[in-house]
Short mmCIF file of C-alpha atoms and ligand atoms in Angstrom, two decimals:
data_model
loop_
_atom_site.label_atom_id
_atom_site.label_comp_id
_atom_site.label_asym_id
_atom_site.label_seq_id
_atom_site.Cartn_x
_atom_site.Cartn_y
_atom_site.Cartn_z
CA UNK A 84 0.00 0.00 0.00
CA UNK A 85 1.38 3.74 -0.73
CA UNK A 86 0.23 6.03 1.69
CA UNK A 87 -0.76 9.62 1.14
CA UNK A 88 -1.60 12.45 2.82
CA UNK A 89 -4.80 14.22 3.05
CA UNK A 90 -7.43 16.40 4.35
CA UNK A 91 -10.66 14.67 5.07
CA UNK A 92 -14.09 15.41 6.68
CA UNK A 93 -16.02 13.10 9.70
CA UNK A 94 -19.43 14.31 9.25
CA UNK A 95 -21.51 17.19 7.89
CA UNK A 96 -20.77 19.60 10.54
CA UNK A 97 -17.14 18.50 11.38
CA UNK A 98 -13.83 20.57 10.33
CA UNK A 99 -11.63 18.98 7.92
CA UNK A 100 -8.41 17.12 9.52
CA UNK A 101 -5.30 15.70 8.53
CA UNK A 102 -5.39 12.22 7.68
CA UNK A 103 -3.19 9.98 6.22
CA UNK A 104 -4.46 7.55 3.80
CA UNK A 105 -3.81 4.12 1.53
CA UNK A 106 -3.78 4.27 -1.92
CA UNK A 107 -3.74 0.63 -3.26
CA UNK A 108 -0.24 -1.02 -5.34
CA UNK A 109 -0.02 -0.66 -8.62
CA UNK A 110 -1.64 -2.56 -10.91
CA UNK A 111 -0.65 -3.24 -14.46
CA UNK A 112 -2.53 -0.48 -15.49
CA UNK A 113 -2.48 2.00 -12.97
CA UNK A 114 -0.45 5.59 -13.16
CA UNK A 115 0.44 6.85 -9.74
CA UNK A 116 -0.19 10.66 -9.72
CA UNK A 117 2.01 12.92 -7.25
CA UNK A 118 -1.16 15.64 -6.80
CA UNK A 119 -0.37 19.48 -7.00
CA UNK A 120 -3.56 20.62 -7.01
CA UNK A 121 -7.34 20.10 -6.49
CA UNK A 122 -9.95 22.22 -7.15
CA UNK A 123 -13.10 23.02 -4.86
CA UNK A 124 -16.04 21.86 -6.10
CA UNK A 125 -19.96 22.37 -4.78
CA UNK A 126 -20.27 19.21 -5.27
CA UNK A 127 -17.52 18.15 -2.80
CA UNK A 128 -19.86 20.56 -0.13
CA UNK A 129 -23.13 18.79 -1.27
CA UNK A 130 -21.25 15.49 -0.52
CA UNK A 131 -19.45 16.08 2.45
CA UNK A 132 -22.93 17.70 3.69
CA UNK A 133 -24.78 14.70 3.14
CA UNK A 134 -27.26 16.86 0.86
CA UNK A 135 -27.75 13.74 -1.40
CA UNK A 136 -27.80 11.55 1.00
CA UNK A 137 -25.73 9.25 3.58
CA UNK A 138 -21.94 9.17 2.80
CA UNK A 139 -19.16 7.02 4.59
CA UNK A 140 -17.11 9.12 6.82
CA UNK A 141 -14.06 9.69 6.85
CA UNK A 142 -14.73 11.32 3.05
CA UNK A 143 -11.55 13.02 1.32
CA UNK A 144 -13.24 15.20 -1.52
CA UNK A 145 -11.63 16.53 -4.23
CA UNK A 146 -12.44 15.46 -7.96
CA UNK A 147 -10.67 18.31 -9.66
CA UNK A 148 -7.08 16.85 -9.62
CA UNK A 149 -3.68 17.49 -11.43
CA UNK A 150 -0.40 16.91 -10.53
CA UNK A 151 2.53 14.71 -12.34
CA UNK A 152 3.36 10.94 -13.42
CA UNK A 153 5.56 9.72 -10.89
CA UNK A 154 5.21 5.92 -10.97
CA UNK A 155 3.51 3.67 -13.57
CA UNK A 156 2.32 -0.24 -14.15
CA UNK A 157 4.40 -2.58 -16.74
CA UNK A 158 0.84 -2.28 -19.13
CA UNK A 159 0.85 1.57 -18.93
CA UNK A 160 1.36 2.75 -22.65
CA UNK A 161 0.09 6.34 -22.68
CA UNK A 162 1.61 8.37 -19.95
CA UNK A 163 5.26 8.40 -18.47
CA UNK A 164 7.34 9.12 -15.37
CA UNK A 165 7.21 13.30 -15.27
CA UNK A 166 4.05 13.51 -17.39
CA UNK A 167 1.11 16.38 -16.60
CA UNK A 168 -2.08 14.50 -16.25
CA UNK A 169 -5.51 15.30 -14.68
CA UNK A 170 -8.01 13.27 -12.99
CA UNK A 171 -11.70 14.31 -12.78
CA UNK A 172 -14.90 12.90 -11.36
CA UNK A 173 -14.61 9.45 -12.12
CA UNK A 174 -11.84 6.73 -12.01
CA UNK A 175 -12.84 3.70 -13.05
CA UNK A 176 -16.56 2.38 -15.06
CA UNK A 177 -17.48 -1.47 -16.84
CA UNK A 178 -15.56 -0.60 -20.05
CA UNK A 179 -18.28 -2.86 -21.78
CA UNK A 180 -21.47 -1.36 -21.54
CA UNK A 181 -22.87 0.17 -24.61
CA UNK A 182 -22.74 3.51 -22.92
CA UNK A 183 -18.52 2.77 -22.07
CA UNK A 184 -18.31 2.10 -25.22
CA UNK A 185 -19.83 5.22 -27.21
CA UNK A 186 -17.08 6.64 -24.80
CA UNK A 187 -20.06 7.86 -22.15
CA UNK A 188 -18.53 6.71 -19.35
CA UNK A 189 -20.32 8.75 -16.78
CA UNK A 190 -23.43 7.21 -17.98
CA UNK A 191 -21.84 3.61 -17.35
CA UNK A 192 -24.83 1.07 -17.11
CA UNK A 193 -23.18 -0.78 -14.06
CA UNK A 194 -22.16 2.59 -12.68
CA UNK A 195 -18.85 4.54 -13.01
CA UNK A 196 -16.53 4.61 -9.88
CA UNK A 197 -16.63 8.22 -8.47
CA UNK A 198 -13.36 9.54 -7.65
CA UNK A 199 -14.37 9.88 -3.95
CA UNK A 200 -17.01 8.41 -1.76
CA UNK A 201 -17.39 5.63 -3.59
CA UNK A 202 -15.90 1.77 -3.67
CA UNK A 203 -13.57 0.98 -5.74
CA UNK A 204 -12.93 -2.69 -8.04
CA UNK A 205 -11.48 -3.98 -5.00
CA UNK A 206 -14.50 -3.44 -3.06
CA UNK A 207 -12.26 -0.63 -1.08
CA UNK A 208 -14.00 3.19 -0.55
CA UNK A 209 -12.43 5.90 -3.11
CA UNK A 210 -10.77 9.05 -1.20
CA UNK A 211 -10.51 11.74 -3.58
CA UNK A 212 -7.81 14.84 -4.69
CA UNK A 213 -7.52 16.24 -1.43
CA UNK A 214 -4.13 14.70 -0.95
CA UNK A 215 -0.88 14.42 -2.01
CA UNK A 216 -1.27 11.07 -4.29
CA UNK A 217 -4.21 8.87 -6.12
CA UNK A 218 -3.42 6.02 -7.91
CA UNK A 219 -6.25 5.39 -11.29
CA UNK A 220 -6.18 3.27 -14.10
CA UNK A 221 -4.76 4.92 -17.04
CA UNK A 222 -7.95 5.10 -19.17
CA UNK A 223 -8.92 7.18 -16.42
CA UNK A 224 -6.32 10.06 -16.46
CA UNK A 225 -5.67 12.72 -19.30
CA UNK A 226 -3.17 14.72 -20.35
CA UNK A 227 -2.98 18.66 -19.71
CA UNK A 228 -1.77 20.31 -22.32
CA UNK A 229 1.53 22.55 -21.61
CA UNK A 230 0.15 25.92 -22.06
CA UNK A 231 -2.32 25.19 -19.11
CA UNK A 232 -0.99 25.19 -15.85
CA UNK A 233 -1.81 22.95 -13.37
CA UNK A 234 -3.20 25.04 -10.90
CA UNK A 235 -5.76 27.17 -13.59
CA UNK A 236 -6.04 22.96 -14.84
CA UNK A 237 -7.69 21.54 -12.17
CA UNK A 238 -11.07 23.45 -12.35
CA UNK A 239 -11.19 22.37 -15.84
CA UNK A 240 -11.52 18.13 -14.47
CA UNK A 241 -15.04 19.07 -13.18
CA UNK A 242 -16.37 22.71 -14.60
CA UNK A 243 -14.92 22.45 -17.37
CA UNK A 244 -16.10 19.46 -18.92
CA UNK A 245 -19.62 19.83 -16.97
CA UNK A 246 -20.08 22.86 -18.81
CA UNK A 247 -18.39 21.81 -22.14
CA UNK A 248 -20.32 19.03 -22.90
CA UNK A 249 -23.97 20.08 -22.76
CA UNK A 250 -22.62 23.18 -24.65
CA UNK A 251 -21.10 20.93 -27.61
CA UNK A 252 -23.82 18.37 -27.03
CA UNK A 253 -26.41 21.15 -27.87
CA UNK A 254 -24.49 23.12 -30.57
CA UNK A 255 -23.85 25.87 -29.31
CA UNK A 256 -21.78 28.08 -31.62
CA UNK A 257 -22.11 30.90 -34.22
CA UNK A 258 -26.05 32.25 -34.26
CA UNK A 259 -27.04 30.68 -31.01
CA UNK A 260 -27.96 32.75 -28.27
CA UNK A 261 -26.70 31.06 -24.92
CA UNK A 262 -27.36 31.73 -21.43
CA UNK A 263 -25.32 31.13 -18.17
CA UNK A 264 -27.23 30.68 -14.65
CA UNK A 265 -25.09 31.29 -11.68
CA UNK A 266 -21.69 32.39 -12.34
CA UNK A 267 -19.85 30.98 -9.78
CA UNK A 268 -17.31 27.77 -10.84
CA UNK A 269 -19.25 26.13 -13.35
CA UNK A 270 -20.78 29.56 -14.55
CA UNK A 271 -17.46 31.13 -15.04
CA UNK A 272 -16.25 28.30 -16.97
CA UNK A 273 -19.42 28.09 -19.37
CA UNK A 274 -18.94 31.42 -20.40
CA UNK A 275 -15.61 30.85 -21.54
CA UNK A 276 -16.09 27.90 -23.29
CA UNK A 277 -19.30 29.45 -24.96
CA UNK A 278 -18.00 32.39 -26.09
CA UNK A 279 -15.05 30.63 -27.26
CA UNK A 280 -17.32 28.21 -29.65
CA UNK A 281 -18.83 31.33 -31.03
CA UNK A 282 -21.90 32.00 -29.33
CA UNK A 283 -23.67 35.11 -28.36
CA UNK A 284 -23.23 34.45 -24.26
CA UNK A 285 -25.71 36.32 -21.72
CA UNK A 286 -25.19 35.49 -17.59
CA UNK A 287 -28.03 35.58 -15.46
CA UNK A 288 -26.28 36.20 -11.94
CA UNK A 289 -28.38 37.39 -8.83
CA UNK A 290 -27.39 40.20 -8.62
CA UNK A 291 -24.69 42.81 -11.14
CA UNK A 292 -22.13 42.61 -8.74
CA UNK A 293 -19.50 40.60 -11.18
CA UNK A 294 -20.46 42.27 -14.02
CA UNK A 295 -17.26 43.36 -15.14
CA UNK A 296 -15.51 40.03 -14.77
CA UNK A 297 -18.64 38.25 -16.64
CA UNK A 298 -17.70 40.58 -19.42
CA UNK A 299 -14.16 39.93 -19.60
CA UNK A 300 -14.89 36.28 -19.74
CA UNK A 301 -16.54 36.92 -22.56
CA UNK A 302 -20.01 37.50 -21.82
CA UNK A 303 -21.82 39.85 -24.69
CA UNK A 304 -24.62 40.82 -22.42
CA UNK A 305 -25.27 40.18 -18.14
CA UNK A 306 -28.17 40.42 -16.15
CA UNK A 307 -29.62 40.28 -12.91
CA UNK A 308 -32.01 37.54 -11.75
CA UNK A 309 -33.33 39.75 -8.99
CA UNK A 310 -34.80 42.24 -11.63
CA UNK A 311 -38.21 41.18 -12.35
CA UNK A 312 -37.93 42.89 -15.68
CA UNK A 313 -35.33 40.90 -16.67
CA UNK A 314 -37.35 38.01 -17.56
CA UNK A 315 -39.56 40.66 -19.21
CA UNK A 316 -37.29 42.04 -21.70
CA UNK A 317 -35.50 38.77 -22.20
CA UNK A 318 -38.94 36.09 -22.75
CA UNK A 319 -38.51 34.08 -25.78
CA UNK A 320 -34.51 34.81 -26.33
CA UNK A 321 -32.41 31.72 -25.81
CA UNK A 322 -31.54 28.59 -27.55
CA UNK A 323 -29.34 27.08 -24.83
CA UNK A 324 -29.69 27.64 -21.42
CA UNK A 325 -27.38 26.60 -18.92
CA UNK A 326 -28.19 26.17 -15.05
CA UNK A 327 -25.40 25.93 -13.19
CA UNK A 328 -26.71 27.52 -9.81
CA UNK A 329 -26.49 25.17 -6.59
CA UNK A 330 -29.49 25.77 -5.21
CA UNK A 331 -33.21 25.13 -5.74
CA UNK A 332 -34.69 28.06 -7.92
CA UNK A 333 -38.29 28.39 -9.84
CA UNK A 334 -36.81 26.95 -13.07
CA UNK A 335 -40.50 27.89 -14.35
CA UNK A 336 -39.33 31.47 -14.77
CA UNK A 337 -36.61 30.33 -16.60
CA UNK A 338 -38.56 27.89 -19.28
CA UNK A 339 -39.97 31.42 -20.68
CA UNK A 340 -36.79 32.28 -21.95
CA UNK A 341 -35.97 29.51 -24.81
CA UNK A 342 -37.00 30.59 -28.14
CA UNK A 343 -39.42 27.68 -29.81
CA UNK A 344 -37.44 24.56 -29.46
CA UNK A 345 -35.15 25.96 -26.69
CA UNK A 346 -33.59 24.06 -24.23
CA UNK A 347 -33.05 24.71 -21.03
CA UNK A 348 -29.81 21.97 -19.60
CA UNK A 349 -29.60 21.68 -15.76
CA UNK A 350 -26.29 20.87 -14.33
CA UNK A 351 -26.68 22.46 -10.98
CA UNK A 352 -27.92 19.52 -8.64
CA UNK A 353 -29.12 20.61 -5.56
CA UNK A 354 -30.22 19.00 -2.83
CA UNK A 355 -33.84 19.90 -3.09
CA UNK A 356 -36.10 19.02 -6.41
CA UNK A 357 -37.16 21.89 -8.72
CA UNK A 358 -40.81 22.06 -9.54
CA UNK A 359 -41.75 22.07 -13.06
CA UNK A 360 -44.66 23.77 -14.69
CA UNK A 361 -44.98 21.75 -17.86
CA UNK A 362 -47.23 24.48 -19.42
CA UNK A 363 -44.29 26.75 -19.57
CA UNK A 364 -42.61 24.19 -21.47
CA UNK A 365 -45.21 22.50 -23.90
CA UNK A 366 -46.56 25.95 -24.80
CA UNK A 367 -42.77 26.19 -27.36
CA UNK A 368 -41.87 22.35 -27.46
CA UNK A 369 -39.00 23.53 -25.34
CA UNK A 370 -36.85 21.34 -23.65
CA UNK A 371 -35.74 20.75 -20.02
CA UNK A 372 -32.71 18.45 -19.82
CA UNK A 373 -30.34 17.49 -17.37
CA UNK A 374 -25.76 16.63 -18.45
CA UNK A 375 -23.46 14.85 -16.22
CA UNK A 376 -19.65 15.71 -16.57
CA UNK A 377 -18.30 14.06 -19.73
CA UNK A 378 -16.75 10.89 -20.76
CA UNK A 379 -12.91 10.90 -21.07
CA UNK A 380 -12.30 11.42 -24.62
CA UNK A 381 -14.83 14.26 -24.22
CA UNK A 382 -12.34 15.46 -21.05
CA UNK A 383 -9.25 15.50 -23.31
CA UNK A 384 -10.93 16.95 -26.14
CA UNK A 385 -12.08 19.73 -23.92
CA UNK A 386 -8.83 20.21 -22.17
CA UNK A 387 -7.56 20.71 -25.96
CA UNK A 388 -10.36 23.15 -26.84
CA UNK A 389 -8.71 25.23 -23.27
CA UNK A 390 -5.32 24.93 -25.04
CA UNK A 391 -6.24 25.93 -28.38
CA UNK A 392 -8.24 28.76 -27.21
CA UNK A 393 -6.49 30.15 -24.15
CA UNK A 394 -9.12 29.51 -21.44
CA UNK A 395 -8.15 30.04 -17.81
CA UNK A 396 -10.49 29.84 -14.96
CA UNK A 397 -10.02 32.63 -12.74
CA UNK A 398 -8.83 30.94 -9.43
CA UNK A 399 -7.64 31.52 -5.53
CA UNK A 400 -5.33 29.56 -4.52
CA UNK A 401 -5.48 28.31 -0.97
CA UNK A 402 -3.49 25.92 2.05
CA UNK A 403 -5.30 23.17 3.04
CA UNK A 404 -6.10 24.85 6.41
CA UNK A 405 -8.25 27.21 4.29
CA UNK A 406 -10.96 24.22 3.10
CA UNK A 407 -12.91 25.10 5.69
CA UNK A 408 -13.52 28.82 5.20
CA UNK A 409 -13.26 28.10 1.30
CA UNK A 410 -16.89 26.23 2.11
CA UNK A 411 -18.30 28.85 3.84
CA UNK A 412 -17.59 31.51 0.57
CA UNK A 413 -18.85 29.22 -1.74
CA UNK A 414 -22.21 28.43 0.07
CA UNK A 415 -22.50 32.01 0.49
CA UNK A 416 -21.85 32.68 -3.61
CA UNK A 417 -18.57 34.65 -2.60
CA UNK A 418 -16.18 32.69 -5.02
CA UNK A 419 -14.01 34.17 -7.63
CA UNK A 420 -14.05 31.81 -8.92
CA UNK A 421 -13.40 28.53 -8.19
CA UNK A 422 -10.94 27.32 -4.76
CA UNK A 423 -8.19 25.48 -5.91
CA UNK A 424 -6.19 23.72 -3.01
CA UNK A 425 -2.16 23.98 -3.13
CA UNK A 426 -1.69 20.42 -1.90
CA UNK A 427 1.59 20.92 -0.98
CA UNK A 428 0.48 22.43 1.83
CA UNK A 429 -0.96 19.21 3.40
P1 NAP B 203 -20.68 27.51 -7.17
O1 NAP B 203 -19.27 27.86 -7.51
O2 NAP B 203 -21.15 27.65 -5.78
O3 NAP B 203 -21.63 28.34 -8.18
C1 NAP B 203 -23.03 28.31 -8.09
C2 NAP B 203 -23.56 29.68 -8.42
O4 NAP B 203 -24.99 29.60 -8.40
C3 NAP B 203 -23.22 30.77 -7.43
O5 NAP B 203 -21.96 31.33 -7.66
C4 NAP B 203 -24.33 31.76 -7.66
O6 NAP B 203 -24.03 32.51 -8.83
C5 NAP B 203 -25.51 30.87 -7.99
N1 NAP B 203 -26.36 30.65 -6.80
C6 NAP B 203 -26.00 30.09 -5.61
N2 NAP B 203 -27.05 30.06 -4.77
C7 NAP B 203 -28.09 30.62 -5.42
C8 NAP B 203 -29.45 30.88 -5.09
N3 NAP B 203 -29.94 30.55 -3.88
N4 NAP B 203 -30.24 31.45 -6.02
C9 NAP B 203 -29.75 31.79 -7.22
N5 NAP B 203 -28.48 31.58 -7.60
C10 NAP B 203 -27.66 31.00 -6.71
O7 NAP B 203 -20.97 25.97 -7.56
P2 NAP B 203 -20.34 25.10 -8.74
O8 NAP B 203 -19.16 24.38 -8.25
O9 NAP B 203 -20.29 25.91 -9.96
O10 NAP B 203 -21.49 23.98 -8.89
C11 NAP B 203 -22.80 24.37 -9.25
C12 NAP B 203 -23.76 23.20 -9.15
O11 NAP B 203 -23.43 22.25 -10.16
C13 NAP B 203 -23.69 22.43 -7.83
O12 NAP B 203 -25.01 22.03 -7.45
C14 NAP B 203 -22.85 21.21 -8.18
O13 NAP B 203 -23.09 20.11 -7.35
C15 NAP B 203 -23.32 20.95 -9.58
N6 NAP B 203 -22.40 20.16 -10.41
C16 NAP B 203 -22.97 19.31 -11.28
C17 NAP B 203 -22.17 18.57 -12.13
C18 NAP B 203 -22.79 17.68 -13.16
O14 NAP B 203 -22.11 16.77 -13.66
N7 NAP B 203 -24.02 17.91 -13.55
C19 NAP B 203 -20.78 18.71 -12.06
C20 NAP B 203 -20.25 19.63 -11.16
C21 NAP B 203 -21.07 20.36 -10.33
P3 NAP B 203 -24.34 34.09 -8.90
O15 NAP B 203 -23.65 34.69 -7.72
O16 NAP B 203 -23.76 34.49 -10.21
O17 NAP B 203 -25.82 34.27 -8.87
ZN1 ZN B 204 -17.41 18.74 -9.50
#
């Protein structure tokens, strides 16, 4: 066993801790991964919460990983010693399912492996990126391109491919009018990646107070959700809408501003259900949908996109004796934009 260390939680309303951890042997297959950094997802807080339910404490989060090759199997044929690799929310899924194989690997019949808090082929529980190593299978782990670095990387394992694929999924591009809900992690990301595919890209944030950044990210218009005549003056506008916010809203309000055949793609997931009117969506055969991360080809073809287009989230680096505070700013929307833990301070 290799053992790591880490930060970990032992129950919704506990501090994090030190902890040291086992990562299993190498397999054949396996890369081990010395971790620099690991982003700060929601979806780490909605998990370490409990909001979707009962987790096994003590939970490591973190699915927002890079850091460098520093060990691999004898079967390993894509990635060497010294290589710059990511890991995002997944490690491990069938392989043979009809969804593995259209490369949909998050939508794994049998169920893919999630990074963290939950059990591995070995029947053992996953601890995730807040630590210093992870050992994953090599199908698994990407390659970040060297104009990215790995700090600005990490948000991309998560955000950026939860926001990248419903955006290529649904087309958007040159004559489509997109919109971004929320702008915090995800939000921030979709509007890069948006405006970078060509689309006209509006945020809908609470309130204007980021209005400036939202524009240098590349937003053509931004508007806030607090203004009733916002959804006035913008009914009937969108093709794509993207909901990225982490809490339960009146979606409803939203539905009325897809054009005719508009859709309207949830990736926020929070705790409590949203209620849907269906009259304000079979009144313009729009479309309510839902997109989980992306499969792995999808990751390194987005990480490549990044590259090829100089996307950088906008991040704040922290120690790991910050995760705690970090928590508190994002559940009270005060993140620019996205945590990203300096592991080397573990
Ligand atoms: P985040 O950084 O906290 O951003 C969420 C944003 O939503 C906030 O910055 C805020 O934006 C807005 N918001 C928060 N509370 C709100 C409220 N009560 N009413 C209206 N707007 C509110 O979170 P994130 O990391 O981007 O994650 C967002 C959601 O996506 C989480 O639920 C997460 O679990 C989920 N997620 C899903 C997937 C997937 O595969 N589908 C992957 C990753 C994350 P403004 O300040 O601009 O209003
Ligand atoms: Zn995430």
């Amino acid at each position: 066993m290799i053992t790591a260390k880490a930060r970990a939680i032992d129950g919704p309303d506990k501090p994090f801790r030190f902890a040291e951890i086992k990562r299993r042997e190498l397999d054949s297959d396996d890369v081990l991964i010395e971790i620099k950094y690991a982003g700060i997802c929601h979806s780490d807080i909605h998990t370490a919460h409990g909001d979707w339910g009962p987790v096994n404490y003590p939970l490591v989060p973190g699915h927002e990983i890079s850091g460098i090759v520093t060990a691999v199997g004898p079967d390993v044929t894509k990635y060497e010693i010294g290589d710059r690799v990511g890991v995002g929310c997944m490690v491990d899924s069938c392989g043979e399912c009809e969804n593995c194989r259209k490369g949909e690997e998050q939508y794994c019949l049998k169920g893919n492996i999630p990074t963290y808090a939950g059990v591995d082929k070995y029947g053992e529980p996953t601890q995730g990126g807040y630590s210093t190593h992870i050992v994953v299978t090599e199908g698994f782990v990407v390659r970040i391109p060297d104009n990215i670095g790995l700090d600005v990387a990490a948000p991309l394992l998560c955000a950026g491919i939860t926001t990248y694929s419903p955006l290529n999924h649904w087309n958007a591009g040159p004559g489509k009018k997109v919109a971004v809900v929320g702008m915090g992690g995800l939000g921030h990301i979709a509007v890069m990646i948006a405006h970078a595919m060509g689309a006209e890209v509006t945020v809908l944030s609470q309130t204007l107070n980021k209005k400036d950044d939202g524009r240098q990210f590349g937003a053509d218009h931004y508007y806030a959700t607090s203004d009733p005549k916002t959804f006035e003056k913008l009914a009937g506008t969108f093709d794509l809408i993207i909901n990225t916010v982490s809490a339960k809203i009146d979606i409803n309000v939203y539905f009325s501003l897809l054009v005719l055949d508009g859709t309207l793609v949830n990736v926020g997931a929070p705790a409590d259900h949203l209620s849907v009117n269906v009259f304000s969506l079979i009144g313009h055969r729009r479309s309510f949908a839902g997109s989980m991360i992306g499969g792995i080809r999808e990751t390194q073809e987005m990480l490549n996109f990044c590259s090829e287009h100089t996307i950088v989230p906008k991040i704040e680096v922290i120690s790991a004796d910050q995760i705690d505070e970090a928590y508190e700013r994002v559940l009270a929307s005060d993140v620019k934009y996205r945590f990203v833990i300096d592991t080397s301070t573990i």
